[in-house]
Coordinates of C-alpha atoms and ligand atoms in Angstrom, one line a residue:
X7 CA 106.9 70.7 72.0
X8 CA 106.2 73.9 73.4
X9 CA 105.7 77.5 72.3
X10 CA 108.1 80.7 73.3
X11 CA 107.2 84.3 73.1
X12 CA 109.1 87.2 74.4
X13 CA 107.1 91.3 74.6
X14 CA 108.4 94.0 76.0
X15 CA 106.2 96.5 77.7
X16 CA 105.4 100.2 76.4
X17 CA 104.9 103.3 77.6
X18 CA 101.6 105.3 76.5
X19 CA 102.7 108.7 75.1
X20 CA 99.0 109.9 74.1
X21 CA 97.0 107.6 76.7
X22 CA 94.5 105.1 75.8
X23 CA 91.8 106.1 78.5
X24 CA 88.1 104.7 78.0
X25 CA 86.8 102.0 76.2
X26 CA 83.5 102.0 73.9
X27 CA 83.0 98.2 74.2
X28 CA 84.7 97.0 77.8
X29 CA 84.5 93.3 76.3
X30 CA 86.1 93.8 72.9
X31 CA 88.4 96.1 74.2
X32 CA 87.3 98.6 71.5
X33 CA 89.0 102.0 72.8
X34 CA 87.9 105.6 72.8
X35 CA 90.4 106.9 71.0
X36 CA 93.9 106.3 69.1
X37 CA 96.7 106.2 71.2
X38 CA 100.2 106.0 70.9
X39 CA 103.5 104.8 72.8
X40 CA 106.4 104.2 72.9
X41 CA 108.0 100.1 73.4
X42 CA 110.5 100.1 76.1
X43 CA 113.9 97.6 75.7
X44 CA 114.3 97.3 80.0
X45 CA 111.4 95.6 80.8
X46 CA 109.5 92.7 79.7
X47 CA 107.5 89.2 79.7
X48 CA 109.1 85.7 78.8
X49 CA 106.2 83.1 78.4
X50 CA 106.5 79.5 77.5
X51 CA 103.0 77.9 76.8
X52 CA 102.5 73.9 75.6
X53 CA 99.3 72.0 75.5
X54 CA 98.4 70.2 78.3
X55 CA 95.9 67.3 80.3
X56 CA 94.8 70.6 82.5
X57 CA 95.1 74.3 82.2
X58 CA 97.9 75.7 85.3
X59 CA 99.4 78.9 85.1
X60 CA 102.9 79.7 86.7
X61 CA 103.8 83.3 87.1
X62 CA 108.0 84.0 88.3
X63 CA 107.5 80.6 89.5
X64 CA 104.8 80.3 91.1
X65 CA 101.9 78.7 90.7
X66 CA 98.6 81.1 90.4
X67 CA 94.8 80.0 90.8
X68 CA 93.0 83.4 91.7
X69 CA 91.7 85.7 89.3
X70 CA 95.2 86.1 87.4
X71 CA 94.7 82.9 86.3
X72 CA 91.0 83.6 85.3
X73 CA 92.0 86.4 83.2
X74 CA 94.5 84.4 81.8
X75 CA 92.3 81.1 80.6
X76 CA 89.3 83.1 79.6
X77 CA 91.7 84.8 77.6
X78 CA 93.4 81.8 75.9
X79 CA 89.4 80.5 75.5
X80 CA 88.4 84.1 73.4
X81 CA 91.2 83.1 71.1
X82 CA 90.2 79.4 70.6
X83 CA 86.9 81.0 69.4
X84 CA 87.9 83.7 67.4
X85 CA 90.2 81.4 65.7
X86 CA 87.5 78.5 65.7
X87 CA 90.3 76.0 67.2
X88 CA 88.7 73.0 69.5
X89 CA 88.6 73.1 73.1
X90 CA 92.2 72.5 74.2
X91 CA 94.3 73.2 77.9
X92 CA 97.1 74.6 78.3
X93 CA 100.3 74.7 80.7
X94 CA 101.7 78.0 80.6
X95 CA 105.5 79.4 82.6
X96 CA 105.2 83.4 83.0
X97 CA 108.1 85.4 83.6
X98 CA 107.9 88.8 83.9
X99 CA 111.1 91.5 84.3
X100 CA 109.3 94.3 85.1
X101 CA 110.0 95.8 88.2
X102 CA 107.1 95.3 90.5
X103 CA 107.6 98.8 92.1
X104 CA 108.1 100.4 89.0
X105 CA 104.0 101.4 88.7
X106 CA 103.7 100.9 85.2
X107 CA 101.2 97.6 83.9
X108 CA 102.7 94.5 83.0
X109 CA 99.6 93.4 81.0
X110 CA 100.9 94.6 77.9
X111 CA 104.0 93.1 77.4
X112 CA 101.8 89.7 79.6
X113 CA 99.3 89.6 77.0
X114 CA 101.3 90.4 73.9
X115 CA 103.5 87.3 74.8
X116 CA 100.5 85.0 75.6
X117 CA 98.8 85.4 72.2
X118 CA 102.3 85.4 70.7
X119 CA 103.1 81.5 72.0
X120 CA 99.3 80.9 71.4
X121 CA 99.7 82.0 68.1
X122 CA 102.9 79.8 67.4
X123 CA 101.5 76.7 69.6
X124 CA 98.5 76.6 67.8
X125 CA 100.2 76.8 64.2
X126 CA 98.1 80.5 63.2
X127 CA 100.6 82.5 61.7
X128 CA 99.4 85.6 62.1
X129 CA 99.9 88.9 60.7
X130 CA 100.9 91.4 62.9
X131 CA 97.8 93.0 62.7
X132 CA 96.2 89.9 63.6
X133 CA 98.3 89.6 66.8
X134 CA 97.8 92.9 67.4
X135 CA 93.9 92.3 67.4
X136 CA 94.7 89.3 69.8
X137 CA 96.8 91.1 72.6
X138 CA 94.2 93.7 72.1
X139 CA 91.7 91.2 73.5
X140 CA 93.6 90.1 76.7
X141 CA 94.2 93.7 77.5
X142 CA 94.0 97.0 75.5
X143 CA 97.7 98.5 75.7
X144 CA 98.9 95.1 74.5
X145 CA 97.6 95.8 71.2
X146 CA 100.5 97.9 70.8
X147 CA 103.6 95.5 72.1
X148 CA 103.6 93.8 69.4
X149 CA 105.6 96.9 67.6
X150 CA 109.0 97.8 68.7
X151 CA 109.6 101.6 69.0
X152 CA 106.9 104.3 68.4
X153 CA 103.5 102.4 67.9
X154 CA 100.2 103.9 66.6
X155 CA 97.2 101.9 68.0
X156 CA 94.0 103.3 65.6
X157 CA 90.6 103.7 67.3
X158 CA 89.1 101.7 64.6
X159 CA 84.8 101.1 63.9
X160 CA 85.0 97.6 65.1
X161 CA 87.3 94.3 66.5
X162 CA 89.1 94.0 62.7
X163 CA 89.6 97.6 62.6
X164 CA 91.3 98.4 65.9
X165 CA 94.8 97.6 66.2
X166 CA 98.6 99.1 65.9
X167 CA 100.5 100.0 63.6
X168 CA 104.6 101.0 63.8
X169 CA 105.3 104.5 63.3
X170 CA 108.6 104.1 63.2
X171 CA 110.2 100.7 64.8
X172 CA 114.0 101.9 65.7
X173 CA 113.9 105.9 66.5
X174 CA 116.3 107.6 65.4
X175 CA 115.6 110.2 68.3
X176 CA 118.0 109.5 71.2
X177 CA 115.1 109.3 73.4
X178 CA 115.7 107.9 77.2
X179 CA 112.6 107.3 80.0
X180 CA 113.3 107.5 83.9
X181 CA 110.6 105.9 85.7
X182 CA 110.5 107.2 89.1
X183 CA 108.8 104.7 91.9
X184 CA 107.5 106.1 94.6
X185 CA 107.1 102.9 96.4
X186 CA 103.4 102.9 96.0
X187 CA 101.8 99.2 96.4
X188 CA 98.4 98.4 94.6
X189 CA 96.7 101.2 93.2
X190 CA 93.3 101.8 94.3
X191 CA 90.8 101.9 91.6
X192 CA 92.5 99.6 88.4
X193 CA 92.7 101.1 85.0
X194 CA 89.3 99.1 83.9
X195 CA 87.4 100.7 86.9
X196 CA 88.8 104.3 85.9
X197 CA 88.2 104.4 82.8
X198 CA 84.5 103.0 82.8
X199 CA 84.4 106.2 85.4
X200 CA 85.7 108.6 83.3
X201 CA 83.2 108.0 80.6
X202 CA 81.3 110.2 83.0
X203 CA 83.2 113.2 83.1
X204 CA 81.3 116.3 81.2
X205 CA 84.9 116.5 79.4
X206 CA 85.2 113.1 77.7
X207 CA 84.2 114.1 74.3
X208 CA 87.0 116.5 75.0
X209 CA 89.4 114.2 76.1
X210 CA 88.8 111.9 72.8
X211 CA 88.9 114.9 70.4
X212 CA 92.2 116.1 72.2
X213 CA 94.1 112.5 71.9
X214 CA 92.9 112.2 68.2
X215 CA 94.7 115.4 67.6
X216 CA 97.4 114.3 70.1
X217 CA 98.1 111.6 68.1
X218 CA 98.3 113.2 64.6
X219 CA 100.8 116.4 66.4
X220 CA 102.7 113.2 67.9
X221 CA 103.1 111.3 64.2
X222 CA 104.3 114.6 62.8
X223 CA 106.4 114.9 65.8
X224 CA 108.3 111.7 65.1
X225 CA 108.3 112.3 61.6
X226 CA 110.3 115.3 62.0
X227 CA 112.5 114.0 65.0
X228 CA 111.6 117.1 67.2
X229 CA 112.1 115.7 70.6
X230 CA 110.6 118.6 72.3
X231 CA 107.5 118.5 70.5
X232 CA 106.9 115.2 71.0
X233 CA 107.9 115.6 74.6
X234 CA 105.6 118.9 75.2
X235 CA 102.6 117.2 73.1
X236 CA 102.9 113.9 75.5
X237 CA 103.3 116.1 79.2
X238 CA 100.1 117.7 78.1
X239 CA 98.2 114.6 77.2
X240 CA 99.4 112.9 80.4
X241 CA 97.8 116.1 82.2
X242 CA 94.7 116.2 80.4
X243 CA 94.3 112.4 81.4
X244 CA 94.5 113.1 85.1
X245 CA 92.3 116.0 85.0
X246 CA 89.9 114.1 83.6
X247 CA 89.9 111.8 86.4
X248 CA 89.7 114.3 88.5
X249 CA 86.5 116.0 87.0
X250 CA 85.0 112.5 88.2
X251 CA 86.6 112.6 91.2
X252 CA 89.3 110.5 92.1
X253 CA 92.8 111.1 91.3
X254 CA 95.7 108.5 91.1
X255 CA 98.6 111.4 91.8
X256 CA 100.5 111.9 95.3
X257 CA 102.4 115.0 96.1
X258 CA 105.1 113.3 94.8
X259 CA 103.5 112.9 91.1
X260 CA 102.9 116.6 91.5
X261 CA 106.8 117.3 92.4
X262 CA 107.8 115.2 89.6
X263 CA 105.6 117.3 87.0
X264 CA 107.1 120.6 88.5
X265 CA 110.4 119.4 88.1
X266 CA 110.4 118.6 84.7
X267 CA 109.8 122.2 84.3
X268 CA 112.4 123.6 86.5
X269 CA 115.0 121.5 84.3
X270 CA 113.0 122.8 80.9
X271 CA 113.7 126.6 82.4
X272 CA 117.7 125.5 83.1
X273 CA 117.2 124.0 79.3
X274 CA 117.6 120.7 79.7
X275 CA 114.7 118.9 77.9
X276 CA 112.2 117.0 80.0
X277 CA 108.9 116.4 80.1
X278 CA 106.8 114.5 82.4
X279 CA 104.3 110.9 82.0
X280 CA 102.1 109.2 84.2
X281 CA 99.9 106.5 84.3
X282 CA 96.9 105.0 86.7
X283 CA 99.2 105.5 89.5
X284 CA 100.9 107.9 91.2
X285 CA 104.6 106.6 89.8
X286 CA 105.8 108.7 86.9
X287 CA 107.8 108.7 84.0
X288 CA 110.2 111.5 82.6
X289 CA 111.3 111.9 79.1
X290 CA 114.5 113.6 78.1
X291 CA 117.3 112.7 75.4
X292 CA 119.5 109.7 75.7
X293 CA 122.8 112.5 76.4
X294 CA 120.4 114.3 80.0
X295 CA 119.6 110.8 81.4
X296 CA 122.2 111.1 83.9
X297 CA 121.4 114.8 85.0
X298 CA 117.7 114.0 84.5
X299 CA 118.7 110.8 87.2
X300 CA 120.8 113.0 89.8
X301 CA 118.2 115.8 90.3
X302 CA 115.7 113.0 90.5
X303 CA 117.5 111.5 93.3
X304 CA 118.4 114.7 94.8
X305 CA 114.9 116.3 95.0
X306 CA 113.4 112.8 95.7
X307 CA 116.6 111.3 98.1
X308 CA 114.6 108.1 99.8
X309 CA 111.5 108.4 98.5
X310 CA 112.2 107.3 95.0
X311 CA 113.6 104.4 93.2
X312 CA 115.1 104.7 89.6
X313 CA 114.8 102.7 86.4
X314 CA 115.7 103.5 83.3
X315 CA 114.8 103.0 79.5
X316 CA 114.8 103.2 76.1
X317 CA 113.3 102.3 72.6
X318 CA 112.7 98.3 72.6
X319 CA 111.7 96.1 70.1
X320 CA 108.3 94.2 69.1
X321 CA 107.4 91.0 70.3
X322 CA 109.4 87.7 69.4
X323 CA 108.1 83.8 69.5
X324 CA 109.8 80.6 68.4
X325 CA 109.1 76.6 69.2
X326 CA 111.6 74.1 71.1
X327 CA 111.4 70.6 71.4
Ligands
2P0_11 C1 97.9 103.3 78.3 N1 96.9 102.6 80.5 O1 97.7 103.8 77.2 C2 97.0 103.7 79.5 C3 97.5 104.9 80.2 C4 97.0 103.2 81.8 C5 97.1 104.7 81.6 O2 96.5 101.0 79.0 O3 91.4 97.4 80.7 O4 95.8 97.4 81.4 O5 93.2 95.7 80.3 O6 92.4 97.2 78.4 O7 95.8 98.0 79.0 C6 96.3 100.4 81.2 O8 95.2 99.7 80.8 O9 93.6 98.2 80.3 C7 96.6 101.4 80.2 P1 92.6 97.1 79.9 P2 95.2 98.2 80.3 O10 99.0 102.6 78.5

């Protein structure tokens, strides 16, 4: 028998950006996203003789695999099961290029299949806690559509919730690539140097209240408040890095900012994301995607390739024999 789960990746509308225990996972703040339906991880995971790991195919022994098996040991303890190894078959149809992490939708379909393997039946919330511990944006795959991920005291306290599973907003993301290869400085190694900016504090407060504005937001189905509320929190994100120091945006993050407000000033609705890398994201409604994607290509010609997405659902697993 073996174990099939299927999580989609999302896309952080107020950013989770610093942790207060790196091990647990335990983050700074509440953030919130949004699950996307193009991209996402297939994972097929059976008990085995010895623990392999096979990711689009190939077989993986570095540090992936590392992070994977001291992963699927965490949840053995937390769920006081005996020692056991695994075989696990990884696919993942996220475009490489496209800059934005795989680990969530990864980890939300490893603990999904570990889950179902190992007979748990967990809640939700339980599998939210799970993904959470593989990697901290996971926490919120296991929710389709918008997804509130709460700060919480401690590990049983921190993990999503959905805010609202199928929008009804006609919401559409273009994910512009810029070709960019490995980022420099991971998400992990930022955000443990962020803690260091004299504007954290700031940063936490301002995603707290990010995230109730963004909850109302929905609530209403005001687009452009939920687009303007998200552009800003992306912004304040990379000026915090900045304040330490480094920066993850090119010129071409900076173009992509400035022309989501020359198409606000024609009135089309945009707004502008970005994440630990200088690849960005635009929101607009469902009906602009197309003008959003021509200007995109116009202003960006060569330099950019286009992907394109909307609201996706939470995670899936089942069992074949
Ligand atoms: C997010 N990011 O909310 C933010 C915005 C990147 C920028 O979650 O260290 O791979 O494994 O818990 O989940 C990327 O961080 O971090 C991330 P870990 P993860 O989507």
């Amino acid at each position: 028998m073996a174990s099939f789960a299927l999580a989609h990746t999302n896309l952080a509308l107020v950013k989770y950006w610093g942790k207060e225990d790196e091990k647990l996972r335990l983050p700074s703040a509440p953030s919130l996203s949004l699950t996307l339906n193009a991209f996402y991880t297939k994972t097929k995971l059976s008990l085995s003789k010895e623990n392999k790991f096979v990711l689009d195919g190939r077989e993986e022994k570095g540090e992936e695999a590392q992070r994977v098996f001291s992963f699927l040991s965490s949840l053995l303890s937390l769920f006081r099961l005996p020692s056991s190894r695994f075989f696990i078959e990884s696919q993942n149809f996220v475009p490489k290029s496209a800059g934005f992490a795989s680990s969530a939708s990864a980890f939300c379909a490893l603990a999904a299949a570990f889950s179902k393997e190992m007979g748990l039946c967990l809640s939700k919330r339980e599998l939210s806690i799970a993904s959470r511990l593989g990697s901290g944006s996971a926490a919120r795959s296991v929710y389709g559509g918008f997804v509130l991920w709460r700060e919480g005291e401690g590990s049983r306290e921190s993990f999503a919730v959905p805010i609202e599973e199928k929008p009804s907003m006609p919401l559409s993301v273009l994910f512009l690539s810029f070709g960019e290869k490995k980022k420099k400085i991971s998400s992990s190694e930022g955000m443990k140097l962020s803690k260091s900016s004299p504007f954290f504090q700031i940063w936490r407060e301002e995603c707290r209240k990010a995230c109730k504005e963004a909850e109302k937001a929905i609530k209403d189905d005001s687009f452009e408040s939920l687009g303007e509320i998200s552009e800003r929190n992306a912004c304040q994100m990379h000026a915090l890095t900045l304040s330490c120091g480094f920066s993850y945006l090119s010129q071409l993050s900076l173009r992509a900012l400035s022309l989501a407000k020359e198409l606000r000033e024609e009135g089309v609705s945009c707004y502008w994301s970005c994440d630990a890398g200088s690849n960005c994201a635009l929101l607009c409604r469902k009906e602009d995607l197309d003008i959003v994607r021509k200007r995109a290509e116009k202003v960006f010609a060569s330099s950019v390739t286009c992907f394109s997405a909307g609201p996706g659902n939470g995670v899936e697993a089942w069992s074949e024999s």
